[in-house]
């Protein structure tokens, strides 16, 4: 097995947020090469393309689970300049800082209360975060709280995780409660065609009410 595959499996084997944070800290320097090069990870570009259809370029945007800033790079190239990075890993945020595309950096984890004001952001994007052993479905409650009415929340989600880890129920429940409404859900695609061809994602877009 390639070292890149071993590192990915090691990170996904984390059993709690502290372990996940520590392993991402250690992975940070190899992350871009492992995912973008070895695995041909293209979700950042796909999600950014979808995001661009719905969000004004002048908006204040939170990249929730920014990692090393791959999504930020795509958004910057698309014309978004008011980007805020948030991640549970300090090491990943340091890598993101080197990309020179974010105005702010915040170390915090999805799933708990976020230290942002209500209606603080015009939009939120979160790519590769809603997956096995990572951010829980109830994280959407806080993302909706910090997004202005009329703003968009765009995220990638594994198709199997959607069915089995409470995401379908959470997303539908928030829609029934009038918190948000579905704008778009893309067809399933392989985000890691070279590294994990068995994994499928969709990009979801919700408009906050």
mmCIF file of C-alpha atoms in Angstrom:
data_model
loop_
_atom_site.group_PDB
_atom_site.id
_atom_site.type_symbol
_atom_site.label_atom_id
_atom_site.label_comp_id
_atom_site.label_asym_id
_atom_site.label_seq_id
_atom_site.Cartn_x
_atom_site.Cartn_y
_atom_site.Cartn_z
ATOM 1 C CA UNK A 1 0.000 0.000 0.000
ATOM 2 C CA UNK A 2 1.266 3.491 -0.881
ATOM 3 C CA UNK A 3 2.263 5.782 1.979
ATOM 4 C CA UNK A 4 -0.447 8.240 0.927
ATOM 5 C CA UNK A 5 -3.110 5.533 1.300
ATOM 6 C CA UNK A 6 -1.741 4.564 4.701
ATOM 7 C CA UNK A 7 -1.896 8.159 5.908
ATOM 8 C CA UNK A 8 -5.489 8.583 4.731
ATOM 9 C CA UNK A 9 -6.583 5.381 6.464
ATOM 10 C CA UNK A 10 -4.713 6.405 9.612
ATOM 11 C CA UNK A 11 -6.508 9.759 9.758
ATOM 12 C CA UNK A 12 -9.908 8.186 9.067
ATOM 13 C CA UNK A 13 -9.229 5.728 11.879
ATOM 14 C CA UNK A 14 -9.414 8.546 14.447
ATOM 15 C CA UNK A 15 -11.856 7.853 17.260
ATOM 16 C CA UNK A 16 -12.439 11.395 18.577
ATOM 17 C CA UNK A 17 -11.862 15.052 17.697
ATOM 18 C CA UNK A 18 -8.626 15.323 19.666
ATOM 19 C CA UNK A 19 -7.128 12.357 17.846
ATOM 20 C CA UNK A 20 -8.435 13.698 14.535
ATOM 21 C CA UNK A 21 -6.869 17.101 15.224
ATOM 22 C CA UNK A 22 -3.500 15.572 16.142
ATOM 23 C CA UNK A 23 -3.423 13.349 13.082
ATOM 24 C CA UNK A 24 -4.364 16.206 10.753
ATOM 25 C CA UNK A 25 -1.597 18.278 12.330
ATOM 26 C CA UNK A 26 0.884 15.560 11.405
ATOM 27 C CA UNK A 27 -0.603 15.037 7.941
ATOM 28 C CA UNK A 28 -0.724 18.724 7.018
ATOM 29 C CA UNK A 29 2.602 18.948 5.186
ATOM 30 C CA UNK A 30 1.820 15.911 2.999
ATOM 31 C CA UNK A 31 -1.901 16.578 2.554
ATOM 32 C CA UNK A 32 -1.893 18.467 -0.728
ATOM 33 C CA UNK A 33 0.421 15.994 -2.440
ATOM 34 C CA UNK A 34 -1.436 12.959 -1.089
ATOM 35 C CA UNK A 35 -4.917 14.110 -2.056
ATOM 36 C CA UNK A 36 -4.486 16.441 -5.019
ATOM 37 C CA UNK A 37 -1.697 14.495 -6.707
ATOM 38 C CA UNK A 38 -1.915 10.875 -5.555
ATOM 39 C CA UNK A 39 -5.698 10.627 -5.189
ATOM 40 C CA UNK A 40 -6.666 13.218 -7.847
ATOM 41 C CA UNK A 41 -9.003 14.896 -5.343
ATOM 42 C CA UNK A 42 -11.184 17.279 -7.356
ATOM 43 C CA UNK A 43 -14.078 18.069 -5.008
ATOM 44 C CA UNK A 44 -12.694 21.549 -4.202
ATOM 45 C CA UNK A 45 -12.987 22.635 -7.833
ATOM 46 C CA UNK A 46 -16.371 20.950 -8.331
ATOM 47 C CA UNK A 47 -17.828 22.523 -5.201
ATOM 48 C CA UNK A 48 -16.388 25.932 -6.072
ATOM 49 C CA UNK A 49 -17.956 25.781 -9.516
ATOM 50 C CA UNK A 50 -21.372 25.035 -7.986
ATOM 51 C CA UNK A 51 -20.853 27.685 -5.285
ATOM 52 C CA UNK A 52 -20.116 30.328 -7.928
ATOM 53 C CA UNK A 53 -23.588 29.895 -9.402
ATOM 54 C CA UNK A 54 -25.308 31.080 -6.241
ATOM 55 C CA UNK A 55 -23.014 33.347 -4.215
ATOM 56 C CA UNK A 56 -22.058 36.947 -4.945
ATOM 57 C CA UNK A 57 -18.320 37.539 -5.289
ATOM 58 C CA UNK A 58 -18.386 40.313 -2.686
ATOM 59 C CA UNK A 59 -19.835 38.078 0.036
ATOM 60 C CA UNK A 60 -18.122 37.199 3.316
ATOM 61 C CA UNK A 61 -17.575 33.443 2.993
ATOM 62 C CA UNK A 62 -16.697 30.858 5.641
ATOM 63 C CA UNK A 63 -14.685 27.847 4.497
ATOM 64 C CA UNK A 64 -15.741 25.421 7.228
ATOM 65 C CA UNK A 65 -13.139 22.694 7.501
ATOM 66 C CA UNK A 66 -10.756 24.601 5.265
ATOM 67 C CA UNK A 67 -7.895 22.149 5.655
ATOM 68 C CA UNK A 68 -4.853 23.339 3.728
ATOM 69 C CA UNK A 69 -6.869 25.829 1.697
ATOM 70 C CA UNK A 70 -7.509 23.933 -1.521
ATOM 71 C CA UNK A 71 -11.092 25.228 -1.645
ATOM 72 C CA UNK A 72 -9.919 28.723 -0.832
ATOM 73 C CA UNK A 73 -7.543 28.643 -3.777
ATOM 74 C CA UNK A 74 -10.371 27.668 -6.114
ATOM 75 C CA UNK A 75 -12.661 30.385 -4.754
ATOM 76 C CA UNK A 76 -9.915 32.983 -4.922
ATOM 77 C CA UNK A 77 -9.334 32.142 -8.567
ATOM 78 C CA UNK A 78 -13.095 32.502 -9.133
ATOM 79 C CA UNK A 79 -13.006 36.034 -7.726
ATOM 80 C CA UNK A 80 -13.926 35.572 -4.042
ATOM 81 C CA UNK A 81 -11.645 37.716 -1.873
ATOM 82 C CA UNK A 82 -13.451 37.882 1.491
ATOM 83 C CA UNK A 83 -12.690 34.357 2.684
ATOM 84 C CA UNK A 84 -12.497 33.121 6.281
ATOM 85 C CA UNK A 85 -10.835 29.795 7.112
ATOM 86 C CA UNK A 86 -11.953 27.535 9.950
ATOM 87 C CA UNK A 87 -10.511 24.122 10.826
ATOM 88 C CA UNK A 88 -9.999 21.948 13.885
ATOM 89 C CA UNK A 89 -6.295 21.486 13.050
ATOM 90 C CA UNK A 90 -3.754 24.230 13.674
ATOM 91 C CA UNK A 91 -1.304 22.468 11.371
ATOM 92 C CA UNK A 92 -3.776 22.488 8.498
ATOM 93 C CA UNK A 93 -4.565 26.167 9.082
ATOM 94 C CA UNK A 94 -0.850 26.990 8.918
ATOM 95 C CA UNK A 95 -0.715 25.337 5.502
ATOM 96 C CA UNK A 96 -3.824 27.288 4.480
ATOM 97 C CA UNK A 97 -2.189 30.519 5.628
ATOM 98 C CA UNK A 98 0.645 29.937 3.154
ATOM 99 C CA UNK A 99 -1.868 30.016 0.272
ATOM 100 C CA UNK A 100 -2.490 33.750 0.906
ATOM 101 C CA UNK A 101 -6.184 33.594 0.035
ATOM 102 C CA UNK A 102 -7.889 33.943 3.459
ATOM 103 C CA UNK A 103 -8.421 37.079 5.549
ATOM 104 C CA UNK A 104 -8.985 35.277 8.867
ATOM 105 C CA UNK A 105 -8.147 31.949 10.507
ATOM 106 C CA UNK A 106 -10.125 30.271 13.288
ATOM 107 C CA UNK A 107 -9.347 26.978 14.992
ATOM 108 C CA UNK A 108 -12.612 25.283 15.953
ATOM 109 C CA UNK A 109 -14.485 22.075 15.233
ATOM 110 C CA UNK A 110 -17.837 21.494 13.583
ATOM 111 C CA UNK A 111 -20.422 19.790 15.759
ATOM 112 C CA UNK A 112 -20.362 22.210 18.691
ATOM 113 C CA UNK A 113 -21.243 25.866 19.152
ATOM 114 C CA UNK A 114 -19.225 28.042 16.794
ATOM 115 C CA UNK A 115 -17.656 31.273 18.022
ATOM 116 C CA UNK A 116 -19.240 33.358 15.281
ATOM 117 C CA UNK A 117 -22.114 35.814 15.441
ATOM 118 C CA UNK A 118 -25.574 34.922 14.162
ATOM 119 C CA UNK A 119 -25.940 35.914 10.486
ATOM 120 C CA UNK A 120 -22.208 36.693 10.263
ATOM 121 C CA UNK A 121 -21.595 35.150 6.844
ATOM 122 C CA UNK A 122 -23.140 35.587 3.427
ATOM 123 C CA UNK A 123 -22.359 31.969 2.588
ATOM 124 C CA UNK A 124 -20.612 28.849 3.863
ATOM 125 C CA UNK A 125 -18.741 26.185 1.931
ATOM 126 C CA UNK A 126 -17.591 22.877 3.417
ATOM 127 C CA UNK A 127 -15.806 20.286 1.291
ATOM 128 C CA UNK A 128 -14.585 16.861 2.387
ATOM 129 C CA UNK A 129 -15.715 17.456 5.964
ATOM 130 C CA UNK A 130 -19.001 15.545 6.066
ATOM 131 C CA UNK A 131 -17.573 12.080 5.706
ATOM 132 C CA UNK A 132 -16.744 9.033 7.812
ATOM 133 C CA UNK A 133 -15.683 9.876 11.359
ATOM 134 C CA UNK A 134 -15.630 13.616 10.798
ATOM 135 C CA UNK A 135 -18.216 16.393 11.260
ATOM 136 C CA UNK A 136 -21.660 15.200 12.438
ATOM 137 C CA UNK A 137 -24.978 16.012 10.814
ATOM 138 C CA UNK A 138 -26.039 18.359 13.622
ATOM 139 C CA UNK A 139 -23.216 20.712 12.576
ATOM 140 C CA UNK A 140 -25.678 22.101 10.026
ATOM 141 C CA UNK A 141 -27.652 23.766 12.832
ATOM 142 C CA UNK A 142 -24.758 26.095 13.620
ATOM 143 C CA UNK A 143 -23.846 26.664 9.983
ATOM 144 C CA UNK A 144 -27.413 27.805 9.336
ATOM 145 C CA UNK A 145 -27.332 30.080 12.410
ATOM 146 C CA UNK A 146 -24.200 31.936 11.280
ATOM 147 C CA UNK A 147 -25.426 32.333 7.669
ATOM 148 C CA UNK A 148 -27.547 35.342 6.747
ATOM 149 C CA UNK A 149 -31.121 34.762 5.543
ATOM 150 C CA UNK A 150 -30.948 34.245 1.800
ATOM 151 C CA UNK A 151 -27.372 33.011 2.044
ATOM 152 C CA UNK A 152 -26.201 29.657 0.731
ATOM 153 C CA UNK A 153 -24.590 26.673 2.442
ATOM 154 C CA UNK A 154 -22.703 24.490 -0.023
ATOM 155 C CA UNK A 155 -21.144 21.191 1.019
ATOM 156 C CA UNK A 156 -19.925 17.852 -0.258
ATOM 157 C CA UNK A 157 -21.254 14.694 1.349
ATOM 158 C CA UNK A 158 -20.525 11.027 0.854
ATOM 159 C CA UNK A 159 -23.560 9.268 -0.561
ATOM 160 C CA UNK A 160 -23.290 6.367 1.896
ATOM 161 C CA UNK A 161 -22.808 8.715 4.866
ATOM 162 C CA UNK A 162 -25.945 10.610 3.805
ATOM 163 C CA UNK A 163 -28.007 7.442 4.078
ATOM 164 C CA UNK A 164 -26.497 5.893 7.215
ATOM 165 C CA UNK A 165 -25.203 8.644 9.545
ATOM 166 C CA UNK A 166 -28.280 10.789 10.154
ATOM 167 C CA UNK A 167 -27.652 13.342 7.408
ATOM 168 C CA UNK A 168 -30.821 12.602 5.446
ATOM 169 C CA UNK A 169 -32.922 13.023 8.582
ATOM 170 C CA UNK A 170 -31.080 16.200 9.628
ATOM 171 C CA UNK A 171 -31.308 17.838 6.225
ATOM 172 C CA UNK A 172 -34.957 16.937 5.730
ATOM 173 C CA UNK A 173 -35.809 17.984 9.285
ATOM 174 C CA UNK A 174 -34.264 21.425 8.825
ATOM 175 C CA UNK A 175 -36.164 21.863 5.573
ATOM 176 C CA UNK A 176 -39.474 20.876 7.190
ATOM 177 C CA UNK A 177 -38.737 23.264 10.075
ATOM 178 C CA UNK A 178 -38.248 26.112 7.591
ATOM 179 C CA UNK A 179 -34.571 26.634 8.443
ATOM 180 C CA UNK A 180 -33.391 26.182 4.866
ATOM 181 C CA UNK A 181 -34.550 24.993 1.476
ATOM 182 C CA UNK A 182 -32.810 22.816 -1.070
ATOM 183 C CA UNK A 183 -31.445 24.671 -4.091
ATOM 184 C CA UNK A 184 -29.433 21.948 -5.818
ATOM 185 C CA UNK A 185 -28.031 18.469 -5.277
ATOM 186 C CA UNK A 186 -25.622 17.308 -7.958
ATOM 187 C CA UNK A 187 -25.465 13.837 -9.400
ATOM 188 C CA UNK A 188 -23.082 11.501 -7.543
ATOM 189 C CA UNK A 189 -19.450 11.638 -8.653
ATOM 190 C CA UNK A 190 -16.117 10.066 -7.672
ATOM 191 C CA UNK A 191 -14.115 12.714 -5.778
ATOM 192 C CA UNK A 192 -11.018 10.527 -5.485
ATOM 193 C CA UNK A 193 -10.977 8.556 -8.750
ATOM 194 C CA UNK A 194 -7.375 7.455 -8.423
ATOM 195 C CA UNK A 195 -7.196 6.890 -4.672
ATOM 196 C CA UNK A 196 -10.655 5.665 -3.625
ATOM 197 C CA UNK A 197 -12.759 4.958 -6.730
ATOM 198 C CA UNK A 198 -15.382 3.228 -4.586
ATOM 199 C CA UNK A 199 -16.251 6.505 -2.809
ATOM 200 C CA UNK A 200 -19.027 8.708 -4.206
ATOM 201 C CA UNK A 201 -19.993 12.259 -3.218
ATOM 202 C CA UNK A 202 -22.657 14.783 -4.092
ATOM 203 C CA UNK A 203 -22.537 18.569 -3.768
ATOM 204 C CA UNK A 204 -25.531 20.003 -1.925
ATOM 205 C CA UNK A 205 -26.728 23.613 -1.927
ATOM 206 C CA UNK A 206 -29.226 24.976 0.599
ATOM 207 C CA UNK A 207 -30.590 28.515 0.895
ATOM 208 C CA UNK A 208 -31.048 29.704 4.482
ATOM 209 C CA UNK A 209 -34.468 31.173 5.297
#
